[in-house]
Amino acid sequence: MIRLLQTQNFRMLRSNSVALRPFHALVGQNATGKSTFLCALQFISHTLRGGVEFAVERLAPSFYDLCFYPDEPIALAVE
């Protein structure tokens, strides 16, 4: 079970840390990062399946489309 997801520079999530429980609901106004949060989990899944290039190909036209700041690296952490 994933207990914590941390993101940095991933799409619209400049820096974010979310502790998860067995059941978690994502609610909020439009454009607050709900879909981006789920996309971060999907990116991690694709990376584990086929590597970073595979994950980028599945989610965006280029790596830079996944970055909040294109000149900084993406960092994702899962516990």
Coordinates of C-alpha atoms in Angstrom, one line a residue:
M1 CA 0.0 0.0 0.0
I2 CA 1.2 3.5 -0.8
R3 CA 1.3 5.6 2.4
L4 CA 2.9 8.8 1.1
L5 CA 3.4 10.5 -2.3
Q6 CA 5.8 13.4 -2.6
T7 CA 6.2 15.4 -5.8
Q8 CA 8.4 18.2 -6.9
N9 CA 8.2 20.1 -10.2
F10 CA 5.6 17.7 -11.6
R11 CA 3.1 19.4 -13.9
M12 CA 1.2 21.9 -11.7
L13 CA 2.5 20.5 -8.4
R14 CA 5.5 22.6 -7.6
S15 CA 6.0 20.8 -4.3
N16 CA 3.5 18.5 -2.7
S17 CA 3.4 15.8 0.0
V18 CA 0.2 13.8 0.6
A19 CA -0.2 11.1 3.2
L20 CA -2.6 8.4 2.1
R21 CA -4.8 5.9 4.0
P22 CA -6.5 2.7 2.8
F23 CA -9.4 4.8 1.6
H24 CA -8.8 8.3 0.3
A25 CA -11.1 10.7 -1.6
L26 CA -9.8 13.6 -3.8
V27 CA -12.1 16.5 -3.7
G28 CA -11.6 20.2 -4.5
Q29 CA -12.1 23.0 -7.0
N30 CA -11.1 22.8 -10.6
A31 CA -7.4 23.2 -11.4
T32 CA -6.2 22.4 -7.9
G33 CA -4.1 19.3 -8.8
K34 CA -6.4 16.3 -8.3
S35 CA -5.8 14.9 -11.8
T36 CA -2.2 15.8 -11.6
F37 CA -1.8 13.9 -8.4
L38 CA -3.3 10.8 -10.0
C39 CA -1.0 11.4 -13.0
A40 CA 2.0 11.3 -10.7
L41 CA 0.9 7.9 -9.5
Q42 CA 0.5 6.8 -13.1
F43 CA 3.9 8.1 -14.0
I44 CA 5.5 6.1 -11.2
S45 CA 3.6 3.0 -12.4
H46 CA 4.7 3.4 -16.0
T47 CA 8.3 4.1 -14.9
L48 CA 8.4 0.8 -12.9
R49 CA 7.0 -1.1 -15.9
G50 CA 9.1 0.3 -18.7
G51 CA 11.5 3.1 -17.5
V52 CA 11.3 6.8 -17.6
E53 CA 11.2 7.2 -21.4
F54 CA 8.3 4.8 -21.5
A55 CA 6.4 6.8 -18.9
V56 CA 7.0 10.1 -20.6
E57 CA 5.8 8.7 -23.9
R58 CA 2.6 7.6 -22.3
L59 CA 1.8 10.9 -20.5
A60 CA 3.2 13.8 -22.6
P61 CA 4.6 14.9 -25.9
S62 CA 7.9 15.6 -24.2
F63 CA 9.6 15.4 -20.8
Y64 CA 9.4 19.2 -20.5
D65 CA 5.6 19.1 -20.6
L66 CA 5.7 17.3 -17.3
C67 CA 7.8 19.9 -15.5
F68 CA 6.4 22.9 -13.6
Y69 CA 9.8 24.6 -14.2
P70 CA 11.3 23.2 -17.4
D71 CA 14.9 23.8 -16.3
E72 CA 14.5 21.9 -13.0
P73 CA 14.3 18.1 -12.5
I74 CA 11.2 16.2 -11.5
A75 CA 11.3 14.4 -8.1
L76 CA 8.8 11.8 -7.1
A77 CA 8.9 9.8 -3.9
V78 CA 6.6 7.0 -2.7
E79 CA 6.5 5.3 0.7

